[in-house]
XYZ file of C-alpha atoms in Angstrom:
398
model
C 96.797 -67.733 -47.455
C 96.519 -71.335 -47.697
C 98.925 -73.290 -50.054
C 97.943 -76.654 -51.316
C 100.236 -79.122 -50.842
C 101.857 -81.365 -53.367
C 100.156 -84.289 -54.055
C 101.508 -87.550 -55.627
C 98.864 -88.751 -58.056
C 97.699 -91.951 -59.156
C 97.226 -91.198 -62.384
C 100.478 -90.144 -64.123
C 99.826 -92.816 -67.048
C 96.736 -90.918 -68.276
C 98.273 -87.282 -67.307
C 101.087 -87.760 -69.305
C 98.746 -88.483 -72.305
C 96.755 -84.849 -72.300
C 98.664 -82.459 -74.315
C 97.520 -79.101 -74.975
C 98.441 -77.777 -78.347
C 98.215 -74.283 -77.390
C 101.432 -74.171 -75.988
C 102.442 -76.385 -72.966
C 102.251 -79.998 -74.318
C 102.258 -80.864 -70.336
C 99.311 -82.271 -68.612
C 97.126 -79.692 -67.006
C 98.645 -77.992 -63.743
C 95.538 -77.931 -61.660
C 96.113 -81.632 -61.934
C 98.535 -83.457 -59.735
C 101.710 -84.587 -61.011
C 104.532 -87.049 -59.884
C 107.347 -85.083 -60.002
C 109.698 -87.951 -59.843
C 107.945 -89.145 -63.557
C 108.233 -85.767 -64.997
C 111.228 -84.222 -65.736
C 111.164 -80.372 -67.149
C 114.563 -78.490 -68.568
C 114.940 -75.058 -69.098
C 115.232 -74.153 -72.323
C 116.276 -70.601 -72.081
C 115.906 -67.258 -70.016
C 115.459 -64.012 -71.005
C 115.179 -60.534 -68.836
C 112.192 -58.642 -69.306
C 110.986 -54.873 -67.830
C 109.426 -55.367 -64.881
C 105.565 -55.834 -65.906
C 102.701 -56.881 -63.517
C 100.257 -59.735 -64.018
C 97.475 -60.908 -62.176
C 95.653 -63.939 -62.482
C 93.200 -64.609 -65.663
C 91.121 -67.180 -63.848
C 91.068 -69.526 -60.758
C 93.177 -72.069 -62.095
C 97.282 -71.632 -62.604
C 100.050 -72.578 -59.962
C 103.512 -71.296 -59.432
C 105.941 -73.370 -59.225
C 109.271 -73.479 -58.062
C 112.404 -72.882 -60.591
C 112.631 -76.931 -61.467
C 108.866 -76.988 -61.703
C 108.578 -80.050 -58.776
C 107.118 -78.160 -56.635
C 103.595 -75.799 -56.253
C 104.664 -73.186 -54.634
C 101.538 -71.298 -54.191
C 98.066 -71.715 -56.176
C 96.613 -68.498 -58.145
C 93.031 -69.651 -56.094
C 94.981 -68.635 -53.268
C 95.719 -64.959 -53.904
C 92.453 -63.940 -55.588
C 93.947 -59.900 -55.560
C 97.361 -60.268 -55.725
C 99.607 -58.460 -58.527
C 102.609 -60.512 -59.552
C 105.607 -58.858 -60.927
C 107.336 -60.320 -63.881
C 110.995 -60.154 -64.332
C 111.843 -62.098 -66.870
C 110.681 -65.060 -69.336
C 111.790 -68.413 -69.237
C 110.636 -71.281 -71.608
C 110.313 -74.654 -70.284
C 110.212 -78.367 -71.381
C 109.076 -81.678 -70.660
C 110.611 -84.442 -72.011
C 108.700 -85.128 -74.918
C 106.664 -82.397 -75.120
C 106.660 -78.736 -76.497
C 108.065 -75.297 -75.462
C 106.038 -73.575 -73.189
C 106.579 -69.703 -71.814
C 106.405 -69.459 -68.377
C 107.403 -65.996 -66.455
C 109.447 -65.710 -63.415
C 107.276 -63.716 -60.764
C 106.943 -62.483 -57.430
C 104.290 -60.638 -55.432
C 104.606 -57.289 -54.476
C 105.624 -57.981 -50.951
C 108.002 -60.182 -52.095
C 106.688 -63.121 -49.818
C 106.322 -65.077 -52.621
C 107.677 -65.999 -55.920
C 108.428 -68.836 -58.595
C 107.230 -69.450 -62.138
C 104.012 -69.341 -63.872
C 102.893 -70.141 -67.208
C 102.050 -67.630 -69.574
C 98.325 -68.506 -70.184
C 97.406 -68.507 -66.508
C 97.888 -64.601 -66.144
C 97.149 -61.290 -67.501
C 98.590 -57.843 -68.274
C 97.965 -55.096 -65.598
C 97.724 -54.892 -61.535
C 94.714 -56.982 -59.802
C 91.501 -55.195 -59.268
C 91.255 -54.751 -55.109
C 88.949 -57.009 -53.557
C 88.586 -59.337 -50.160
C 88.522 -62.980 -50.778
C 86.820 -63.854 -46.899
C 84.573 -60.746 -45.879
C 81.367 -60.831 -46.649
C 80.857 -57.601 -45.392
C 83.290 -54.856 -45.915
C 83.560 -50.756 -45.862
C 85.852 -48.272 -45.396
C 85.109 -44.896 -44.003
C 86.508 -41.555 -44.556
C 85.729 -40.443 -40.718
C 86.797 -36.455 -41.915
C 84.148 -36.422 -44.998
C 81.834 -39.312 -43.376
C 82.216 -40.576 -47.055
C 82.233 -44.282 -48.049
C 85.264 -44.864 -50.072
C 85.342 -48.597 -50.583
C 82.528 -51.382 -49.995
C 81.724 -54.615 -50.425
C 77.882 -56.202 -49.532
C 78.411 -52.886 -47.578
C 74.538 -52.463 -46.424
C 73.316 -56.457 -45.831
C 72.421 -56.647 -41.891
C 74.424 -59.683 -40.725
C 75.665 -61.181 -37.042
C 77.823 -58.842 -35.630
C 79.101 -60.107 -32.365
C 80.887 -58.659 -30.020
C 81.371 -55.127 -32.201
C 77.705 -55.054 -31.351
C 79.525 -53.348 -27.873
C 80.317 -49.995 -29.761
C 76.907 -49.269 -29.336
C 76.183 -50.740 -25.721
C 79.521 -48.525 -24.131
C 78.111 -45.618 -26.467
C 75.321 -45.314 -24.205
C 77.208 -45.466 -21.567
C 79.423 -42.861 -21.947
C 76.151 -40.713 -23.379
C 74.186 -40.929 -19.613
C 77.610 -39.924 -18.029
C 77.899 -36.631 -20.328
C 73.855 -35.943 -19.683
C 74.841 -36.158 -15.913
C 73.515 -39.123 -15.432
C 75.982 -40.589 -13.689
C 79.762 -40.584 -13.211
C 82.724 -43.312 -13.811
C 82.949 -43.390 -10.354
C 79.261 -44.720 -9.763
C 78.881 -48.317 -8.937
C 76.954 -51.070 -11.515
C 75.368 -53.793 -9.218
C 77.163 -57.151 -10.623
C 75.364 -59.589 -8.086
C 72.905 -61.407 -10.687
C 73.344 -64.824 -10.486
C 72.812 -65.187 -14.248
C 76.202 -62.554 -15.117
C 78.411 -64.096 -12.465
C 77.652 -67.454 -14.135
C 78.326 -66.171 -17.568
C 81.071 -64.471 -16.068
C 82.879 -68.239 -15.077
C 81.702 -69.371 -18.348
C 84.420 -71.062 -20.843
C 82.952 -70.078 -23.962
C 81.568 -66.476 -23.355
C 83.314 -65.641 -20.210
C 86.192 -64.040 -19.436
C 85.963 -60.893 -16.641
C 84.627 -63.016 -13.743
C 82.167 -60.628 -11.380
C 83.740 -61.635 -8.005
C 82.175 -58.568 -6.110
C 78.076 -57.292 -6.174
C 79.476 -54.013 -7.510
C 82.000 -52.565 -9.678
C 82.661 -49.034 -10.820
C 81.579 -47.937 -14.708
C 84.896 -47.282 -15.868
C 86.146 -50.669 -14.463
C 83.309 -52.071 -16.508
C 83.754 -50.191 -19.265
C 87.363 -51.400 -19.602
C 86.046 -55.039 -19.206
C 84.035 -54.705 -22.301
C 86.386 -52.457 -24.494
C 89.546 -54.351 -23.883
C 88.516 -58.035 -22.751
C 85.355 -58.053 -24.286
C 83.339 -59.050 -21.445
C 79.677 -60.209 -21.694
C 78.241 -60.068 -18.499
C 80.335 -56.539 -18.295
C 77.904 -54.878 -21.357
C 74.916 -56.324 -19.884
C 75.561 -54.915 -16.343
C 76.677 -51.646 -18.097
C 73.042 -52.029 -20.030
C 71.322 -52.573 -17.257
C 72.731 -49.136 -15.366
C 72.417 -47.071 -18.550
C 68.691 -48.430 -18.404
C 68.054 -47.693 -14.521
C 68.531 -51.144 -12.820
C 70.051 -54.228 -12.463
C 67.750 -57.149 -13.088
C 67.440 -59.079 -16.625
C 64.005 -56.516 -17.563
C 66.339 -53.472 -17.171
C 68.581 -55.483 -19.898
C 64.946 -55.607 -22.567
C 64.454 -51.513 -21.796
C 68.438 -51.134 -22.625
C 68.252 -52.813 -25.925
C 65.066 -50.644 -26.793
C 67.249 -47.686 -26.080
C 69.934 -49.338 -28.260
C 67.613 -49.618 -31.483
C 65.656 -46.140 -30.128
C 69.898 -44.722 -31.309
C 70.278 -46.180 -34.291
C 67.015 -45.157 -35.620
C 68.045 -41.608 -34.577
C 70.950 -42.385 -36.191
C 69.060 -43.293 -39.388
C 70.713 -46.329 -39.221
C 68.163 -48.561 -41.301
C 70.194 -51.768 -41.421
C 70.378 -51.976 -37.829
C 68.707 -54.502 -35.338
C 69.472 -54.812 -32.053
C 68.691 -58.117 -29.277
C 71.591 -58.074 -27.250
C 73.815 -55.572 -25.118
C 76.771 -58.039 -25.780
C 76.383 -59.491 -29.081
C 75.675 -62.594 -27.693
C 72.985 -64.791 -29.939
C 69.757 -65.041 -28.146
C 70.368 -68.936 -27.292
C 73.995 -68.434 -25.930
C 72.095 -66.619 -23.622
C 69.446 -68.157 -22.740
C 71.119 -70.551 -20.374
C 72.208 -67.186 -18.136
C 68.744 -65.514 -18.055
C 68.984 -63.037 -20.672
C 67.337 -63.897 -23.772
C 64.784 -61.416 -24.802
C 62.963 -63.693 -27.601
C 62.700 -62.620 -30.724
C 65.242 -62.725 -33.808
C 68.263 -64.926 -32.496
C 71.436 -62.125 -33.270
C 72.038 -58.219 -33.185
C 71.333 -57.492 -37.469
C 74.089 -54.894 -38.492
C 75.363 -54.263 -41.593
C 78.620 -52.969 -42.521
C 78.016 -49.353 -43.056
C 76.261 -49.220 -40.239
C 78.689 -50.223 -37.867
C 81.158 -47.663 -39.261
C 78.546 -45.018 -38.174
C 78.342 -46.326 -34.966
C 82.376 -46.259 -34.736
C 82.220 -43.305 -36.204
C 79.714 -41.453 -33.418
C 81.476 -42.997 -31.166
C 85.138 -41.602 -32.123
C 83.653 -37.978 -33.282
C 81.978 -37.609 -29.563
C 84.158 -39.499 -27.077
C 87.924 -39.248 -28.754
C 89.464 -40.980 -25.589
C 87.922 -44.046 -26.973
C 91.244 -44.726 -28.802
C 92.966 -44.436 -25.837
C 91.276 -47.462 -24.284
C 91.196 -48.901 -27.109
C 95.064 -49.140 -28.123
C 95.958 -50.597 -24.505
C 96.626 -54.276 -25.279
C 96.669 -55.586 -21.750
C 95.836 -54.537 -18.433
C 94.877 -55.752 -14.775
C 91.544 -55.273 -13.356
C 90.409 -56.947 -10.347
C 93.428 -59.582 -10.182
C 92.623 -60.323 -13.403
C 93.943 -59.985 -16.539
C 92.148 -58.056 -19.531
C 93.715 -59.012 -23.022
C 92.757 -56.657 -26.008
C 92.297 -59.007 -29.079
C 93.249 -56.368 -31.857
C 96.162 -58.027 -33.625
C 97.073 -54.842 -35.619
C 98.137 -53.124 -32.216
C 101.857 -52.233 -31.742
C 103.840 -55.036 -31.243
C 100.785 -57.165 -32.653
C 101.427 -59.837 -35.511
C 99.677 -57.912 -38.030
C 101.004 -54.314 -36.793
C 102.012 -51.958 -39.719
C 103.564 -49.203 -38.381
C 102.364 -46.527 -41.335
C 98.807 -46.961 -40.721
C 98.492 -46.321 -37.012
C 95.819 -48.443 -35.699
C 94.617 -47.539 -32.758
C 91.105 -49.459 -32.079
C 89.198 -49.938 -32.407
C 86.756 -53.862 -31.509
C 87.100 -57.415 -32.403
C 83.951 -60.123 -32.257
C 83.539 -63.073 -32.845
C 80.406 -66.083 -32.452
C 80.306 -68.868 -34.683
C 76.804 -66.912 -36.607
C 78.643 -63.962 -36.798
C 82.228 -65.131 -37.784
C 85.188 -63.497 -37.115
C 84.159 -59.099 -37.235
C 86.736 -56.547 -36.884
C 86.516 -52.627 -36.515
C 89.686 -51.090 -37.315
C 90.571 -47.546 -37.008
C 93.979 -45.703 -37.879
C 95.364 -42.427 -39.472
C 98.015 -42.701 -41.665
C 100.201 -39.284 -42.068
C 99.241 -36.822 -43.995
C 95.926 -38.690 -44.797
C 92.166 -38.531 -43.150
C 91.424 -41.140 -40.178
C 89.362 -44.252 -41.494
C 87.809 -47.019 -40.083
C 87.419 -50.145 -41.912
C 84.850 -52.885 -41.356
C 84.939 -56.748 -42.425
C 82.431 -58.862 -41.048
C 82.726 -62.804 -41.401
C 85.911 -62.865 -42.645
C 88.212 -65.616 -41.843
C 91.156 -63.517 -42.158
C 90.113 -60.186 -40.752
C 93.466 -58.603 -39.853
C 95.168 -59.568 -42.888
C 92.033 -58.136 -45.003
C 91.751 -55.012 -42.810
C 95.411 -54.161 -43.643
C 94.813 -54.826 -47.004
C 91.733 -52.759 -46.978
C 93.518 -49.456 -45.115
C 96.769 -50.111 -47.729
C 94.543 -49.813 -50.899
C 92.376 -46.780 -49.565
C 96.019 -44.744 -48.411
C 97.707 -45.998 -51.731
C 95.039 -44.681 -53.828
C 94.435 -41.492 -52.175
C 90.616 -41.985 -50.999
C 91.373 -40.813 -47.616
């Protein structure tokens, strides 16, 4: 979370002159204050039972113990229960009492002092500030056990891959081909997009590679011109027409899927005019349309009938080709945002700047039911994902 930082005002003279005569007597604490001009004494301290609070509205600070300093802003952690341990009234010079509690958050990151009248009995109702798509999955039951904007088709990005390697891993178990069989990588247009600096990353430097070593270049790297030659196979060639019949197939699944927030224009997740430039627009509507639930049922088919997904999708870096592929998934072992009780082990990041940053995250905590979790356009999508998998496992819903 963000923290604002302390400002010195300009306007101390007319601050000093609001008083409130509910209770503080101060000038209002959304307000900036020069702490070298106000002075506050404790008056006295008291030790209360642990109670928690969350916040009554978007204004309120906490400050730190000589009340100089904003430690953290109540705006900032919309969902976040504070624990109160004890009560502590405070004064300004020339002004009255005022009750402030001395608090910290559950993980104990942070803490300080907040007035009274800026919180309220109880824990915070769950929520995610940043998504603006969310879901989480129960894969055992199939039921949803926590949404937000849940069924509204947006940008998807890169997740839109799930269903492109999907496909591919369907015509291998028909028998239509093997991991051994070779995708012809010698368009022009994917070698380019390949060497690009924005949407490249796996660069094609042979005609041919073999399906798995694409496959790997899509799952872990998240290689765009490696789902479009994988589309193009799955579809029966290797020129930019085979790519149009391999997104038909792609919308063809999710119908049989009965996936009716689901629209599909690209075997990357690449917007139509990011792609333009490398021959692979198809026209139409400019980004692949999925909403939240729906992409759980696609990660969902996907772990149900090809398990070893996880596999390839928990290794965080490997070389392919002399080159390096770098799995994005920040809630990996080792990861920044790795919790070790919740077992992540996938499952796809994305990100364009339509789409925002998209993350499907799957894990099984013990002696609970696997889920997978979906934000979409969320600025913080780890930190919201591990919120999202602690709530469902805390509360029993999976």
């Amino acid at each position: 979370m963000k923290i604002t930082k302390w400002l010195r005002a300009t306007v101390i003279a007319c601050a000093t002159a609001l008083t409130f005569g509910i209770g503080l007597g101060f000038v209002s604490q959304s307000a900036s204050v020069d702490a070298a001009a106000v002075k506050y004494t404790t008056v006295s301290t008291s030790t209360m039972k642990k109670a928690p609070y969350h916040k009554k509205s978007t204004t309120g600070v906490i400050w730190n113990a000589s009340h100089t300093k904003k430690v953290a802003t109540l705006k900032g952690y919309p969902y976040t229960t504070w624990y109160a341990t004890k009560k502590v009234v405070m004064k300004k010079t020339g002004g009255s009492n005022a009750l402030y509690y001395q608090v910290q958050n559950g993980s104990g990151t942070v803490s300080g002092y907040v007035w009274h009248n800026y919180v309220t009995p109880g824990k915070s109702p769950f929520g995610l500030k940043y998504a603006l798509g969310a879901v989480a999955l129960d894969v055992n039951t199939n039921g949803v056990v926590w949404s937000k904007s849940a069924n509204t088709p947006r940008p998807i990005a890169s997740i839109s891959k799930l269903m492109t390697l999907y496909l591919v891993r369907q015509k291998i178990s028909n028998g239509g081909g093997t991991w051994n069989s070779k995708v012809d990588t010698s368009n022009a247009g994917l070698k380019k997009l390949g060497k690009d600096k924005d949407f490249g990353g796996f660069k094609f430097t042979k005609n041919s590679y073999t399906v798995r070593d694409l496959y790997l270049a899509a799952l872990i790297e998240s290689s765009n011109n490696s789902a479009i030659a994988l589309g193009q196979w799955v579809a029966g060639g290797s020129t930019p027409a085979y790519n149009k019949k391999f997104i038909s197939m792609m919308n063809a699944q999710a119908k049989t899927w009965g996936l009716d927030n689901s629209s599909f224009v690209s075997a990357s997740g690449m917007e139509q005019n990011s792609l333009k430039p490398f021959g692979y627009s198809i026209g139409g509507a400019n980004a692949n349309m999925v909403s939240a639930a729906d992409v759980a049922q696609i990660a969902r088919h996907f772990i149900n009938d090809y398990y070893d997904v996880l596999t390839d999708a928990s290794v965080k870096s490997m070389s392919l080709d002399g080159q390096k592929l770098y799995n994005y998934n920040n809630m990996l072992p080792g990861r920044k945002y790795y919790q070790k009780s919740l077992n992540v082990d996938g499952l796809k990041t994305g990100y364009t700047v339509p789409a925002g940053y998209c993350f499907v995250g799957t894990g099984r905590k013990s002696g609970h039911d696997r889920i997978i979790t979906v934000v979409l356009h969320d600025e913080n999508e780890f930190t919201e994902t591990r919120s999202l998998m602690n709530y469902v496992y805390d509360k029993n819903l999976a």
